[in-house]
Amino acid sequence: MTKIQRKLSLAGMAGLSFLIVIAQTSSASAMHIMEGFLPLGWAVFWWVLTLPFLVIGLRSLSHLTREHPDLKLLLALAGAFSFVLSALKIPSVTGSCSHPTGTGLGAILFKPSAMTVLGSLVLLFQAILLAHGGLTTLGANAFSMAIVGPWVAYSTYRFFLKQGQPKMGVFSAAALGNLLTYLVTSLQLALAFPAANGGIMASFLKFAGIFALTQIPLAISEGLLTVLVWNWLQSYASAELDTLKSLQPQG
């Protein structure tokens, strides 16, 4: 496949992802941790934790796009993939929803720091355009979905890659990144709203238990879908993947 064909294929898939999101905006409802749900102190706390990761991610992404401008379309695809998947929602705990995250793919391709920026932008656009999540809770949502999830996904993928099982690594990275995102969300809600009996731990177990009913099947589904997209990339974006492979740590 020629370079132009690869770029057209990547652009087409990214554009299709965007159209899918637009088609479902009319039925949008609050997701992630919704606007105003967290007490002000906790909202500020998660913003403070998130900002350093975001600054590091911006520097990493700026360097990557400056040195390898040919990767911009693949970067857009990773962002669109996360945007689409995290906009598919299933009502769950009060003030939140269960949904795929789509951050595992970007973390595998571009490392977690870059996905922190992409994931935060996804959350920002969803809060502004789709009323999903919120601005005050953006720090908390970004910490769980754009920081913890990508780092877990990347670490998982690297582990399986060393075992010579890249496909299993892709599946496990996407699935575990999804699950850990929701464990962190459960912790965030538990810290903000400890149970009257049992405190933070009892609250965490309650939130995590309710999330698990919908999130475990979603995590498995996201893992399988990410493998399919990975296979597609190997066929239609092999040159870009080779470039990214050369940037990854060896061993």
XYZ file of N, CA and C in Angstrom:
753
model
N 0.840 -1.193 0.000
C 0.000 0.000 0.000
C 0.874 1.241 0.000
N 0.521 2.234 -0.864
C 1.315 3.449 -0.966
C 1.112 4.333 0.252
N 2.013 5.312 0.395
C 1.931 6.238 1.525
C 0.633 7.032 1.489
N 0.225 7.470 0.291
C -1.023 8.240 0.165
C -2.221 7.383 0.561
N -2.245 6.122 0.129
C -3.343 5.230 0.482
C -3.417 5.007 1.991
N -2.246 4.856 2.614
C -2.237 4.678 4.074
C -2.813 5.892 4.765
N -2.434 7.086 4.308
C -2.927 8.310 4.937
C -4.434 8.470 4.727
N -4.906 8.151 3.544
C -6.337 8.241 3.278
C -7.110 7.250 4.143
N -6.555 6.064 4.325
C -7.211 5.053 5.151
C -7.279 5.501 6.603
N -6.171 6.042 7.118
C -6.152 6.537 8.488
C -7.137 7.682 8.665
N -7.141 8.625 7.721
C -8.039 9.773 7.809
C -9.496 9.322 7.739
N -9.766 8.347 6.888
C -11.127 7.849 6.773
C -11.625 7.218 8.051
N -10.769 6.435 8.699
C -11.188 5.785 9.943
C -11.400 6.816 11.047
N -10.522 7.812 11.130
C -10.690 8.868 12.125
C -11.973 9.646 11.864
N -12.247 9.958 10.594
C -13.461 10.693 10.260
C -14.713 9.904 10.567
N -14.694 8.601 10.290
C -15.833 7.750 10.607
C -16.092 7.719 12.102
N -15.028 7.658 12.892
C -15.172 7.666 14.349
C -15.871 8.944 14.804
N -15.475 10.081 14.223
C -16.075 11.352 14.603
C -17.564 11.385 14.246
N -17.922 10.861 13.074
C -19.317 10.855 12.652
C -20.177 9.986 13.558
N -19.604 8.869 14.026
C -20.347 8.005 14.943
C -20.693 8.756 16.218
N -19.737 9.544 16.721
C -19.990 10.316 17.940
C -21.069 11.351 17.705
N -20.977 12.100 16.587
C -21.955 13.138 16.298
C -23.353 12.544 16.190
N -23.452 11.334 15.623
C -24.752 10.700 15.427
C -25.452 10.384 16.737
N -24.683 10.251 17.844
C -25.316 9.877 19.098
C -25.418 11.036 20.089
N -25.070 12.251 19.686
C -25.100 13.368 20.619
C -26.499 13.719 21.071
N -27.496 13.432 20.284
C -28.854 13.800 20.654
C -29.349 13.039 21.865
N -28.765 11.889 22.144
C -29.174 11.094 23.300
C -28.140 11.154 24.406
N -27.277 12.175 24.368
C -26.197 12.256 25.349
C -26.739 12.500 26.745
N -26.069 11.926 27.703
C -26.378 12.180 29.104
C -25.074 12.194 29.863
N -25.123 12.645 31.106
C -23.904 12.808 31.876
C -23.171 11.487 32.032
N -21.853 11.543 31.931
C -21.057 10.346 32.122
C -19.745 10.751 32.772
N -18.828 9.810 32.939
C -17.651 10.030 33.762
C -18.167 10.480 35.140
N -17.410 11.282 35.881
C -17.975 11.881 37.095
C -18.565 13.218 36.669
N -19.841 13.411 36.878
C -20.535 14.539 36.277
C -20.182 15.864 36.949
N -20.471 16.936 36.258
C -20.183 18.301 36.706
C -20.811 18.574 38.076
N -19.982 19.118 39.000
C -20.471 19.518 40.308
C -20.700 18.390 41.290
N -20.419 17.142 40.889
C -20.717 16.017 41.776
C -19.706 15.898 42.914
N -18.441 16.206 42.634
C -17.416 16.128 43.669
C -17.404 17.405 44.510
N -17.175 17.292 45.815
C -16.968 18.486 46.639
C -15.781 19.298 46.105
N -15.813 20.611 46.300
C -14.806 21.493 45.716
C -13.386 21.079 46.103
N -13.179 20.726 47.359
C -11.838 20.355 47.807
C -11.276 19.171 47.041
N -12.090 18.163 46.815
C -11.637 16.991 46.072
C -11.449 17.297 44.590
N -12.306 18.146 44.045
C -12.147 18.536 42.641
C -10.802 19.237 42.434
N -10.457 20.128 43.345
C -9.179 20.842 43.258
C -8.011 19.874 43.462
N -8.147 18.962 44.400
C -7.094 17.990 44.689
C -6.725 17.186 43.440
N -7.723 16.694 42.717
C -7.432 15.889 41.533
C -6.883 16.738 40.399
N -7.297 17.990 40.314
C -6.705 18.896 39.328
C -5.215 19.075 39.600
N -4.865 19.261 40.870
C -3.464 19.475 41.247
C -2.621 18.245 40.903
N -3.153 17.056 41.130
C -2.419 15.832 40.803
C -2.269 15.643 39.297
N -3.253 16.077 38.550
C -3.272 15.843 37.109
C -2.367 16.799 36.340
N -2.289 18.048 36.749
C -1.584 19.076 35.982
C -0.127 18.738 35.670
N 0.683 18.236 36.604
C 2.081 17.900 36.245
C 2.168 16.855 35.130
N 1.305 15.844 35.173
C 1.298 14.832 34.112
C 0.925 15.448 32.776
N 0.019 16.414 32.819
C -0.427 17.064 31.589
C 0.693 17.902 30.982
N 1.449 18.590 31.820
C 2.576 19.399 31.335
C 3.635 18.502 30.693
N 3.968 17.398 31.362
C 4.947 16.456 30.811
C 4.446 15.877 29.490
N 3.162 15.563 29.443
C 2.578 15.012 28.233
C 2.608 15.984 27.073
N 2.348 17.249 27.341
C 2.391 18.266 26.291
C 3.794 18.388 25.703
N 4.791 18.350 26.555
C 6.171 18.412 26.073
C 6.508 17.188 25.224
N 6.093 16.011 25.685
C 6.355 14.777 24.954
C 5.663 14.790 23.596
N 4.418 15.232 23.573
C 3.653 15.254 22.332
C 4.207 16.286 21.356
N 4.630 17.418 21.882
C 5.213 18.456 21.036
C 6.499 17.963 20.377
N 7.317 17.281 21.138
C 8.563 16.734 20.597
C 8.270 15.676 19.532
N 7.295 14.802 19.812
C 6.965 13.729 18.883
C 6.473 14.277 17.547
N 5.548 15.227 17.572
C 4.988 15.765 16.329
C 5.995 16.622 15.577
N 6.918 17.235 16.308
C 7.951 18.036 15.646
C 8.969 17.148 14.938
N 9.349 16.060 15.580
C 10.343 15.156 15.004
C 9.746 14.191 13.978
N 8.457 13.857 14.132
C 7.827 12.877 13.248
C 6.435 13.370 12.822
N 6.368 14.385 11.984
C 5.063 14.927 11.559
C 4.196 13.920 10.816
N 4.824 12.874 10.270
C 4.060 11.854 9.543
C 3.176 11.014 10.465
N 3.357 11.155 11.774
C 2.563 10.379 12.725
C 1.297 11.111 13.175
N 1.057 12.301 12.673
C -0.069 13.104 13.150
C -1.416 12.446 12.869
N -1.554 11.822 11.695
C -2.821 11.159 11.372
C -3.076 9.978 12.303
N -2.037 9.219 12.593
C -2.188 8.092 13.509
C -2.515 8.600 14.914
N -1.937 9.728 15.282
C -2.235 10.347 16.570
C -3.703 10.757 16.631
N -4.198 11.347 15.529
C -5.611 11.734 15.459
C -6.514 10.517 15.558
N -6.098 9.416 14.938
C -6.878 8.187 15.008
C -6.970 7.680 16.441
N -5.858 7.712 17.171
C -5.857 7.268 18.565
C -6.796 8.120 19.403
N -6.786 9.437 19.158
C -7.689 10.325 19.878
C -9.144 10.066 19.525
N -9.426 9.859 18.232
C -10.799 9.592 17.789
C -11.308 8.268 18.347
N -10.430 7.272 18.407
C -10.803 5.965 18.952
C -11.226 6.101 20.413
N -10.458 6.853 21.182
C -10.803 7.074 22.586
C -12.088 7.883 22.713
N -12.242 8.885 21.841
C -13.426 9.743 21.878
C -14.697 8.915 21.655
N -14.651 8.051 20.655
C -15.823 7.246 20.322
C -16.154 6.264 21.444
N -15.159 5.488 21.874
C -15.430 4.446 22.860
C -15.889 5.028 24.192
N -15.253 6.115 24.628
C -15.626 6.675 25.928
C -16.929 7.454 25.877
N -17.499 7.639 24.674
C -18.802 8.286 24.547
C -19.943 7.273 24.550
N -19.606 5.984 24.563
C -20.624 4.933 24.648
C -20.868 4.632 26.112
N -22.074 4.947 26.592
C -22.272 4.914 28.039
C -23.370 3.947 28.464
N -23.169 3.356 29.662
C -24.163 2.521 30.313
C -24.339 3.079 31.725
N -25.528 3.559 32.106
C -25.718 4.119 33.453
C -25.275 3.148 34.526
N -24.560 3.669 35.524
C -24.063 2.814 36.602
C -24.273 3.514 37.934
N -23.188 3.792 38.665
C -23.283 4.421 39.971
C -23.833 5.837 39.836
N -24.591 6.301 40.818
C -25.108 7.658 40.813
C -23.984 8.653 40.547
N -24.199 9.519 39.564
C -23.198 10.525 39.233
C -22.165 10.062 38.230
N -22.275 8.838 37.741
C -21.297 8.336 36.792
C -21.944 7.289 35.892
N -21.143 6.779 34.945
C -21.596 5.734 34.022
C -20.442 4.785 33.758
N -20.780 3.616 33.258
C -19.762 2.698 32.773
C -19.620 2.891 31.276
N -18.395 2.795 30.784
C -18.149 2.930 29.349
C -16.731 2.460 29.042
N -16.460 2.086 27.798
C -15.064 1.826 27.416
C -14.266 3.129 27.521
N -12.958 3.019 27.485
C -12.129 4.227 27.562
C -11.362 4.488 26.272
N -10.908 3.438 25.605
C -10.183 3.609 24.356
C -8.787 4.168 24.492
N -8.288 4.302 25.718
C -6.972 4.906 25.917
C -5.829 3.901 25.773
N -6.150 2.606 25.841
C -5.099 1.604 25.753
C -4.360 1.645 24.424
N -5.086 1.826 23.335
C -4.467 1.855 22.014
C -3.457 2.991 21.900
N -3.847 4.191 22.308
C -2.946 5.334 22.239
C -1.739 5.183 23.140
N -1.944 4.558 24.316
C -0.823 4.353 25.238
C 0.203 3.391 24.649
N -0.281 2.334 23.991
C 0.614 1.367 23.361
C 1.397 2.023 22.226
N 0.700 2.841 21.426
C 1.326 3.444 20.258
C 2.281 4.570 20.621
N 1.836 5.478 21.499
C 2.569 6.726 21.719
C 3.104 6.916 23.133
N 2.954 5.897 23.982
C 3.364 5.951 25.390
C 2.347 6.744 26.213
N 2.313 6.516 27.523
C 1.267 7.094 28.375
C 1.250 8.618 28.422
N 2.422 9.262 28.350
C 2.451 10.722 28.472
C 1.656 11.391 27.362
N 1.814 10.890 26.139
C 1.056 11.460 25.023
C -0.431 11.206 25.202
N -0.786 10.037 25.725
C -2.200 9.708 25.906
C -2.831 10.525 27.014
N -2.021 11.028 27.944
C -2.555 11.930 28.957
C -3.154 13.165 28.302
N -2.449 13.695 27.299
C -2.944 14.875 26.589
C -4.168 14.520 25.755
N -4.075 13.444 24.974
C -5.206 13.046 24.136
C -6.441 12.734 24.983
N -6.246 11.979 26.054
C -7.375 11.625 26.908
C -7.999 12.831 27.572
N -7.180 13.775 27.992
C -7.704 14.994 28.610
C -8.481 15.833 27.604
N -7.974 15.897 26.368
C -8.699 16.621 25.317
C -10.039 15.944 25.022
N -10.037 14.624 24.986
C -11.288 13.881 24.788
C -12.292 14.240 25.865
N -11.851 14.227 27.108
C -12.732 14.547 28.224
C -13.211 16.001 28.170
N -12.323 16.903 27.774
C -12.694 18.313 27.668
C -13.767 18.515 26.605
N -13.551 17.936 25.414
C -14.529 18.089 24.332
C -15.861 17.438 24.691
N -15.820 16.296 25.368
C -17.060 15.651 25.760
C -17.819 16.488 26.791
N -17.087 17.122 27.698
C -17.741 17.965 28.701
C -18.398 19.187 28.053
N -17.710 19.774 27.065
C -18.220 20.997 26.438
C -19.288 20.701 25.388
N -19.037 19.693 24.538
C -19.913 19.439 23.398
C -21.046 18.465 23.695
N -20.787 17.482 24.557
C -21.761 16.420 24.787
C -22.355 16.412 26.188
N -21.913 17.327 27.041
C -22.358 17.360 28.444
C -22.033 16.054 29.159
N -20.913 15.435 28.782
C -20.432 14.226 29.442
C -19.320 14.628 30.404
N -19.456 14.290 31.664
C -18.455 14.709 32.631
C -18.649 16.169 32.984
N -17.560 16.891 33.225
C -17.668 18.303 33.586
C -16.315 18.953 33.663
N -16.305 20.265 33.806
C -15.047 21.001 33.896
C -14.457 20.939 35.295
N -15.293 21.041 36.324
C -14.765 20.970 37.689
C -14.247 19.564 37.999
N -14.856 18.564 37.396
C -14.434 17.178 37.640
C -13.462 16.674 36.576
N -13.020 17.561 35.684
C -12.113 17.151 34.613
C -10.802 16.608 35.164
N -10.298 17.207 36.229
C -9.055 16.728 36.832
C -9.188 15.299 37.334
N -10.300 15.004 38.005
C -10.527 13.651 38.526
C -10.711 12.654 37.391
N -11.514 13.020 36.397
C -11.752 12.123 35.267
C -10.476 11.884 34.465
N -9.674 12.942 34.294
C -8.416 12.803 33.549
C -7.424 11.931 34.317
N -7.394 12.060 35.637
C -6.453 11.265 36.424
C -6.743 9.772 36.267
N -8.019 9.412 36.289
C -8.372 7.996 36.183
C -8.259 7.484 34.756
N -8.796 8.248 33.779
C -8.883 7.737 32.410
C -7.673 8.078 31.555
N -7.032 9.221 31.806
C -5.942 9.666 30.930
C -4.559 9.510 31.557
N -4.505 9.119 32.824
C -3.200 8.926 33.475
C -3.058 7.485 33.954
N -3.889 7.071 34.902
C -3.768 5.717 35.450
C -4.028 4.665 34.376
N -5.133 4.801 33.633
C -5.469 3.828 32.599
C -4.360 3.628 31.577
N -3.839 4.711 30.974
C -2.757 4.558 30.001
C -1.473 3.963 30.574
N -1.109 4.344 31.795
C 0.112 3.789 32.380
C -0.034 2.295 32.652
N -1.202 1.882 33.128
C -1.449 0.455 33.342
C -1.427 -0.282 32.008
N -2.075 0.301 30.992
C -2.118 -0.329 29.667
C -0.715 -0.486 29.088
N 0.073 0.564 29.159
C 1.419 0.533 28.593
C 2.299 -0.488 29.313
N 2.240 -0.486 30.641
C 3.050 -1.429 31.421
C 2.646 -2.866 31.122
N 1.348 -3.092 30.992
C 0.855 -4.436 30.677
C 1.332 -4.882 29.302
N 1.247 -4.001 28.324
C 1.677 -4.339 26.972
C 3.162 -4.662 26.930
N 3.981 -3.846 27.607
C 5.421 -4.082 27.619
C 5.759 -5.429 28.265
N 5.001 -5.792 29.302
C 5.231 -7.079 29.964
C 4.993 -8.233 28.993
N 3.852 -8.219 28.308
C 3.533 -9.312 27.388
C 4.443 -9.288 26.163
N 4.882 -8.101 25.770
C 5.790 -8.008 24.630
C 7.101 -8.726 24.934
N 7.595 -8.595 26.163
C 8.818 -9.278 26.564
C 8.632 -10.793 26.600
N 7.376 -11.228 26.764
C 7.088 -12.667 26.757
C 6.855 -13.183 25.342
N 6.970 -12.290 24.349
C 6.751 -12.695 22.974
C 5.293 -12.893 22.608
N 4.382 -12.178 23.311
C 2.947 -12.313 23.059
C 2.317 -10.933 22.822
N 2.633 -10.291 21.701
C 2.145 -8.926 21.463
C 0.627 -8.818 21.366
N -0.036 -9.800 20.726
C -1.500 -9.727 20.595
C -2.181 -9.849 21.959
N -1.700 -10.778 22.773
C -2.234 -10.897 24.126
C -1.943 -9.623 24.923
N -0.798 -9.008 24.633
C -0.452 -7.755 25.288
C -1.414 -6.641 24.931
N -1.806 -6.559 23.662
C -2.755 -5.530 23.224
C -4.100 -5.724 23.912
N -4.584 -6.979 23.912
C -5.866 -7.279 24.549
C -5.827 -6.948 26.047
N -4.809 -7.453 26.725
C -4.707 -7.267 28.180
C -4.509 -5.796 28.538
N -3.731 -5.096 27.727
C -3.484 -3.677 27.995
C -4.778 -2.883 27.956
N -5.581 -3.095 26.909
C -6.838 -2.362 26.778
C -7.815 -2.737 27.891
N -7.914 -4.030 28.191
C -8.868 -4.484 29.202
C -8.477 -4.012 30.601
N -7.205 -4.191 30.967
C -6.770 -3.799 32.305
C -6.734 -2.283 32.464
N -6.363 -1.563 31.398
C -6.412 -0.100 31.463
C -7.818 0.387 31.746
N -8.805 -0.275 31.131
C -10.209 0.051 31.371
C -10.590 -0.230 32.826
N -10.280 -1.423 33.314
C -10.675 -1.803 34.665
C -10.020 -0.927 35.731
N -8.726 -0.636 35.548
C -8.043 0.191 36.550
C -8.577 1.617 36.550
N -9.017 2.097 35.389
C -9.650 3.412 35.346
C -10.836 3.452 36.301
N -11.625 2.397 36.278
C -12.822 2.384 37.116
C -12.540 2.073 38.574
N -11.472 1.366 38.849
C -11.088 1.198 40.247
C -10.672 2.537 40.847
N -9.964 3.345 40.040
C -9.578 4.675 40.520
C -10.810 5.568 40.673
N -11.734 5.479 39.726
C -12.974 6.255 39.850
C -13.732 5.847 41.109
N -13.759 4.552 41.395
C -14.415 4.075 42.617
C -13.735 4.647 43.854
N -12.404 4.701 43.823
C -11.666 5.274 44.951
C -11.953 6.769 45.086
N -12.006 7.465 43.964
C -12.293 8.898 43.999
C -13.661 9.177 44.625
N -14.646 8.381 44.225
C -15.981 8.553 44.788
C -16.019 8.164 46.260
N -15.269 7.117 46.617
C -15.247 6.670 48.011
C -14.587 7.704 48.922
N -13.519 8.323 48.433
C -12.851 9.360 49.228
C -13.768 10.566 49.450
N -14.532 10.896 48.420
C -15.421 12.052 48.517
C -16.683 11.750 49.315
N -17.116 10.478 49.261
C -18.369 10.099 49.915
C -18.188 8.805 50.709
N -17.443 8.866 51.826
C -17.250 7.661 52.647
C -18.571 7.191 53.250
N -18.696 5.884 53.417
C -19.925 5.320 53.981
C -20.027 5.643 55.466
N -21.252 5.785 55.932
C -21.474 6.060 57.351
C -20.963 4.911 58.210
N -21.131 3.693 57.704
C -20.621 2.511 58.391
C -19.548 1.849 57.534
N -18.312 1.905 58.000
C -17.219 1.286 57.257
C -16.315 2.269 56.556
N -16.738 3.520 56.462
C -15.883 4.566 55.918
C -15.523 4.386 54.451
N -14.281 4.761 54.127
C -13.817 4.789 52.734
C -13.795 3.396 52.121
N -13.313 2.405 52.866
C -13.207 1.057 52.309
C -14.570 0.487 51.950
N -15.545 0.667 52.841
C -16.890 0.159 52.559
C -17.483 0.863 51.345
N -17.249 2.159 51.254
C -17.753 2.922 50.115
C -17.073 2.466 48.821
N -15.753 2.249 48.879
C -15.011 1.802 47.701
C -15.532 0.455 47.209
N -15.733 -0.489 48.122
C -16.219 -1.812 47.743
C -17.612 -1.728 47.127
N -18.425 -0.820 47.638
C -19.768 -0.663 47.081
C -19.707 -0.119 45.663
N -18.941 0.970 45.467
C -18.836 1.563 44.137
C -18.211 0.582 43.147
N -17.098 -0.051 43.560
C -16.403 -0.979 42.662
C -17.271 -2.179 42.322
N -18.041 -2.660 43.295
C -18.918 -3.795 43.056
C -20.014 -3.481 42.054
N -20.574 -2.282 42.144
C -21.627 -1.900 41.194
C -21.037 -1.692 39.806
N -19.873 -1.036 39.745
C -19.220 -0.834 38.456
C -18.892 -2.159 37.778
N -18.480 -3.148 38.578
C -18.009 -4.414 38.021
C -19.070 -5.108 37.174
N -20.338 -4.924 37.509
C -21.416 -5.582 36.782
C -21.419 -5.213 35.304
N -21.108 -3.958 35.028
C -21.083 -3.505 33.630
C -19.667 -3.390 33.085
N -18.699 -3.109 33.959
C -17.370 -2.780 33.466
C -16.548 -3.977 33.027
N -16.702 -5.106 33.683
C -15.925 -6.280 33.296
C -16.265 -6.728 31.869
N -17.547 -6.877 31.513
C -17.854 -7.207 30.107
C -17.369 -6.133 29.130
N -17.478 -4.865 29.525
C -17.011 -3.787 28.653
C -15.501 -3.849 28.456
N -14.769 -4.165 29.517
C -13.308 -4.246 29.424
C -12.889 -5.363 28.467
N -13.565 -6.504 28.558
C -13.261 -7.617 27.653
C -13.575 -7.215 26.208
N -14.717 -6.574 26.016
C -15.106 -6.138 24.669
C -14.115 -5.121 24.116
N -13.674 -4.194 24.976
C -12.703 -3.198 24.523
C -11.383 -3.853 24.143
N -10.977 -4.857 24.906
C -9.747 -5.567 24.569
C -9.823 -6.224 23.209
N -10.940 -6.872 22.927
C -11.113 -7.545 21.642
C -11.152 -6.534 20.489
N -11.872 -5.432 20.695
C -11.955 -4.409 19.650
C -10.590 -3.786 19.382
N -9.823 -3.564 20.427
C -8.498 -2.971 20.261
C -7.574 -3.895 19.470
N -7.701 -5.193 19.684
C -6.916 -6.151 18.897
C -7.293 -6.053 17.424
N -8.583 -5.922 17.122
C -9.028 -5.788 15.732
C -8.447 -4.531 15.088
N -8.470 -3.422 15.836
C -7.902 -2.176 15.305
C -6.397 -2.317 15.128
N -5.739 -2.995 16.050
C -4.292 -3.230 15.953
C -3.961 -4.030 14.689
N -4.772 -5.042 14.410
C -4.569 -5.832 13.194
C -4.762 -4.969 11.949
N -5.746 -4.089 11.999
C -5.998 -3.173 10.881
C -4.799 -2.245 10.670
N -4.243 -1.753 11.752
C -3.087 -0.859 11.648
C -1.879 -1.583 11.059
N -1.706 -2.829 11.415
C -0.579 -3.582 10.868
C -0.693 -3.755 9.367
N -1.920 -3.763 8.866
C -2.135 -3.917 7.426
C -2.050 -2.599 6.675
N -2.563 -1.523 7.304
C -2.714 -0.264 6.575
C -1.817 0.870 7.083
N -1.112 0.664 8.169
C -0.234 1.719 8.692
C 1.079 1.114 9.177
N 1.589 0.152 8.411
C 2.795 -0.562 8.832
C 4.002 0.361 8.934
N 4.106 1.348 8.022
C 5.246 2.266 8.059
C 5.227 3.103 9.326
N 4.039 3.583 9.715
C 3.922 4.377 10.939
C 4.236 3.530 12.169
N 3.777 2.275 12.161
C 4.067 1.389 13.289
C 5.554 1.102 13.403
N 6.229 0.974 12.271
C 7.678 0.759 12.288
C 8.394 1.974 12.891
N 7.910 3.162 12.550
C 8.498 4.375 13.113
C 8.320 4.398 14.624
N 7.116 4.084 15.067
C 6.844 4.074 16.504
C 7.644 2.996 17.217
N 7.806 1.848 16.569
C 8.583 0.766 17.169
C 10.034 1.191 17.411
N 10.565 1.999 16.491
C 11.940 2.459 16.656
C 12.090 3.437 17.811
N 10.985 4.031 18.237
C 11.023 4.993 19.344
C 10.806 4.340 20.692
N 10.373 3.056 20.681
C 10.093 2.362 21.931
C 11.383 1.836 22.554
N 11.426 1.745 23.900
C 12.616 1.169 24.544
C 12.787 -0.281 24.150
N 14.001 -0.705 23.955
C 14.301 -2.078 23.567
C 14.514 -2.950 24.801
N 14.171 -4.254 24.637
C 14.391 -5.167 25.743
C 13.252 -5.232 26.717
